[in-house]
PDB file of C-alpha atoms in Angstrom:
ATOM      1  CA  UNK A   1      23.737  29.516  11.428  1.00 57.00           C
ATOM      2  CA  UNK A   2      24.652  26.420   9.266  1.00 59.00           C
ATOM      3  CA  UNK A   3      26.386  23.847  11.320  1.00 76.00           C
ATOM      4  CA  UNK A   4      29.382  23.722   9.138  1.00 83.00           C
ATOM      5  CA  UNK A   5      32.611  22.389   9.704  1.00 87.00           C
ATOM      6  CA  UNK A   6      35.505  25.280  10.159  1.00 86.00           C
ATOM      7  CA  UNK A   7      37.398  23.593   6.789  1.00 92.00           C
ATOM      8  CA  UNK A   8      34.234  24.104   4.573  1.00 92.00           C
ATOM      9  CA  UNK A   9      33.656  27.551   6.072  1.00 92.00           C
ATOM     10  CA  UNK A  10      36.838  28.690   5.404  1.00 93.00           C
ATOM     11  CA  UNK A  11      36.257  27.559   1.701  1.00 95.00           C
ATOM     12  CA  UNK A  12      33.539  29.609   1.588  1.00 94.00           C
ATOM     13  CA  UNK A  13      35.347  32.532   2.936  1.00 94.00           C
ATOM     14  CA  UNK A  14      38.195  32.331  -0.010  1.00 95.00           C
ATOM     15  CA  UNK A  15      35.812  31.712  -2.364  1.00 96.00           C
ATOM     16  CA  UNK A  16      34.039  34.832  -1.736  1.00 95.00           C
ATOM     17  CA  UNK A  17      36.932  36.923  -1.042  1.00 94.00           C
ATOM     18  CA  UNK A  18      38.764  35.409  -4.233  1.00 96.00           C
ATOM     19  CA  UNK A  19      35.625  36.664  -6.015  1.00 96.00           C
ATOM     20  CA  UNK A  20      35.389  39.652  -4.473  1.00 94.00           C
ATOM     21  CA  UNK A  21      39.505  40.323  -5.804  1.00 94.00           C
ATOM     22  CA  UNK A  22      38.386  39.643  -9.605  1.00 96.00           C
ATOM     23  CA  UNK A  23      34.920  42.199  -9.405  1.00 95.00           C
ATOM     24  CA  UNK A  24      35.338  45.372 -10.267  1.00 95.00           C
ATOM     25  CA  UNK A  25      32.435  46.865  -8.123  1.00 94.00           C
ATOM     26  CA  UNK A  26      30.637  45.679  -4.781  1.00 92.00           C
ATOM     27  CA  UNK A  27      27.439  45.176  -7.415  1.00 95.00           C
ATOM     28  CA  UNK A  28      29.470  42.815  -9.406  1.00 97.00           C
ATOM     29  CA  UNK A  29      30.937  40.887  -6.584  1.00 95.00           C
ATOM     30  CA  UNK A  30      27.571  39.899  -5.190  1.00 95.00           C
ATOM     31  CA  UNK A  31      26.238  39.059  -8.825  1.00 97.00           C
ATOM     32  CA  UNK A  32      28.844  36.438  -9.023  1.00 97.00           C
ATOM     33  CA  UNK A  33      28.253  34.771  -5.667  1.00 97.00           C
ATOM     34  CA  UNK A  34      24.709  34.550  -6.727  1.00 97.00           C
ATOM     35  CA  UNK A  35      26.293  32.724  -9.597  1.00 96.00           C
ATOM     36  CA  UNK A  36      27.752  30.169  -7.276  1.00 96.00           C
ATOM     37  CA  UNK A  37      24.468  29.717  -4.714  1.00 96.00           C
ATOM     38  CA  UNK A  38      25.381  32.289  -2.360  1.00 97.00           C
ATOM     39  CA  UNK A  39      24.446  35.722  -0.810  1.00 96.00           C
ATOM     40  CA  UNK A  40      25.745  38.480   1.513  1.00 94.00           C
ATOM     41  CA  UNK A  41      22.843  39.510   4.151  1.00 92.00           C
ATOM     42  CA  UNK A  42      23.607  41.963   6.583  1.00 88.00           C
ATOM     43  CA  UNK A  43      22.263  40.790  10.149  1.00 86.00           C
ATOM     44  CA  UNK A  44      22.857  42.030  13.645  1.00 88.00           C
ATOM     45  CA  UNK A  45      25.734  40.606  14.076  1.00 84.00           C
ATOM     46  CA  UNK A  46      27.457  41.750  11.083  1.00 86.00           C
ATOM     47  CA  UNK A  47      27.488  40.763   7.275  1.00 90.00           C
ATOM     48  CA  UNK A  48      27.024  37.264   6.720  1.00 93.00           C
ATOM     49  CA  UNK A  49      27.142  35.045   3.860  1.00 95.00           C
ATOM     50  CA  UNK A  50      24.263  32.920   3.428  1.00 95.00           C
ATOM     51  CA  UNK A  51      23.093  30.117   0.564  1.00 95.00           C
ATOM     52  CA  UNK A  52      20.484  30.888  -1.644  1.00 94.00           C
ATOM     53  CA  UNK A  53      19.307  27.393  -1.863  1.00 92.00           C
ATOM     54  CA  UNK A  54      18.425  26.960   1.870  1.00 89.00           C
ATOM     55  CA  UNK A  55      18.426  30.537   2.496  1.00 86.00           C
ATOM     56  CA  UNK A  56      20.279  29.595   5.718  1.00 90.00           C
ATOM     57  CA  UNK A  57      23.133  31.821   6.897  1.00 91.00           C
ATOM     58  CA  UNK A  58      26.161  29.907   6.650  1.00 93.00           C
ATOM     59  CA  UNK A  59      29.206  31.838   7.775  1.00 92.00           C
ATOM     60  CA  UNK A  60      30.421  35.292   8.747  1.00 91.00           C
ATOM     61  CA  UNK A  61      31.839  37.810   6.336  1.00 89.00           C
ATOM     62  CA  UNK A  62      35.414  38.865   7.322  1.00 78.00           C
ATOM     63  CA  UNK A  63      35.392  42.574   8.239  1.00 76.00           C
ATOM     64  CA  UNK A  64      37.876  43.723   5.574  1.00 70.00           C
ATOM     65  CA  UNK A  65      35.710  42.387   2.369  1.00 68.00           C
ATOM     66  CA  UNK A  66      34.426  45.731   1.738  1.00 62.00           C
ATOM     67  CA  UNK A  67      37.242  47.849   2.528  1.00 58.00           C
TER      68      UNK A  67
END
Protein backbone atom coordinates (compact mmCIF):
# COMPACT_ATOMS: atom_id res chain seq x y z
CA UNK A 1 0.00 0.00 0.00
CA UNK A 2 0.95 3.72 -0.62
CA UNK A 3 2.83 5.09 2.29
CA UNK A 4 0.47 7.90 2.83
CA UNK A 5 0.02 10.06 5.60
CA UNK A 6 -3.46 9.33 7.68
CA UNK A 7 -4.57 13.30 6.75
CA UNK A 8 -4.22 12.65 2.92
CA UNK A 9 -5.88 9.25 3.27
CA UNK A 10 -8.66 10.46 4.91
CA UNK A 11 -9.04 13.02 1.97
CA UNK A 12 -9.21 10.39 -0.19
CA UNK A 13 -11.78 8.60 1.76
CA UNK A 14 -14.32 11.82 1.67
CA UNK A 15 -13.59 12.39 -1.61
CA UNK A 16 -14.75 9.11 -2.68
CA UNK A 17 -17.53 8.77 -0.36
CA UNK A 18 -18.66 12.49 -1.22
CA UNK A 19 -18.71 11.12 -4.79
CA UNK A 20 -20.19 8.17 -4.13
CA UNK A 21 -23.38 10.52 -2.27
CA UNK A 22 -23.85 12.58 -5.70
CA UNK A 23 -23.88 9.07 -8.20
CA UNK A 24 -26.83 7.69 -8.81
CA UNK A 25 -25.56 4.05 -9.45
CA UNK A 26 -22.36 2.03 -8.21
CA UNK A 27 -21.41 2.28 -12.27
CA UNK A 28 -21.51 5.97 -12.05
CA UNK A 29 -19.67 6.35 -8.85
CA UNK A 30 -16.61 4.54 -10.11
CA UNK A 31 -16.78 6.50 -13.55
CA UNK A 32 -16.26 9.62 -11.63
CA UNK A 33 -13.32 8.52 -9.50
CA UNK A 34 -11.75 7.51 -12.71
CA UNK A 35 -12.39 11.12 -13.48
CA UNK A 36 -10.27 12.20 -10.58
CA UNK A 37 -7.18 9.41 -11.00
CA UNK A 38 -8.61 6.84 -8.92
CA UNK A 39 -10.06 3.24 -8.79
CA UNK A 40 -11.84 0.75 -6.48
CA UNK A 41 -10.02 -2.86 -6.72
CA UNK A 42 -11.25 -5.48 -4.68
CA UNK A 43 -8.20 -7.40 -2.97
CA UNK A 44 -8.00 -9.91 -0.18
CA UNK A 45 -8.25 -7.80 2.26
CA UNK A 46 -11.24 -5.99 1.23
CA UNK A 47 -12.08 -3.16 -1.37
CA UNK A 48 -9.45 -0.78 -1.77
CA UNK A 49 -9.02 2.36 -3.52
CA UNK A 50 -6.12 2.58 -5.64
CA UNK A 51 -4.59 5.47 -8.24
CA UNK A 52 -4.72 4.93 -11.70
CA UNK A 53 -1.58 6.76 -12.35
CA UNK A 54 0.74 4.48 -10.27
CA UNK A 55 -1.68 1.78 -10.15
CA UNK A 56 -0.61 1.48 -6.48
CA UNK A 57 -3.28 0.77 -3.86
CA UNK A 58 -3.52 3.66 -1.75
CA UNK A 59 -6.08 3.26 1.00
CA UNK A 60 -8.90 1.05 2.22
CA UNK A 61 -12.51 1.47 1.26
CA UNK A 62 -14.75 1.99 4.35
CA UNK A 63 -17.14 -0.98 4.65
CA UNK A 64 -20.39 1.01 4.38
CA UNK A 65 -19.59 2.64 0.71
CA UNK A 66 -21.68 0.17 -0.94
CA UNK A 67 -24.41 -0.28 1.39
Amino acid sequence: MENLNPGAKNQIRELVMRERTMALSEREWKHRLRGYGYAIMDTDEGQMITSLVQGAALCSLPAHALA
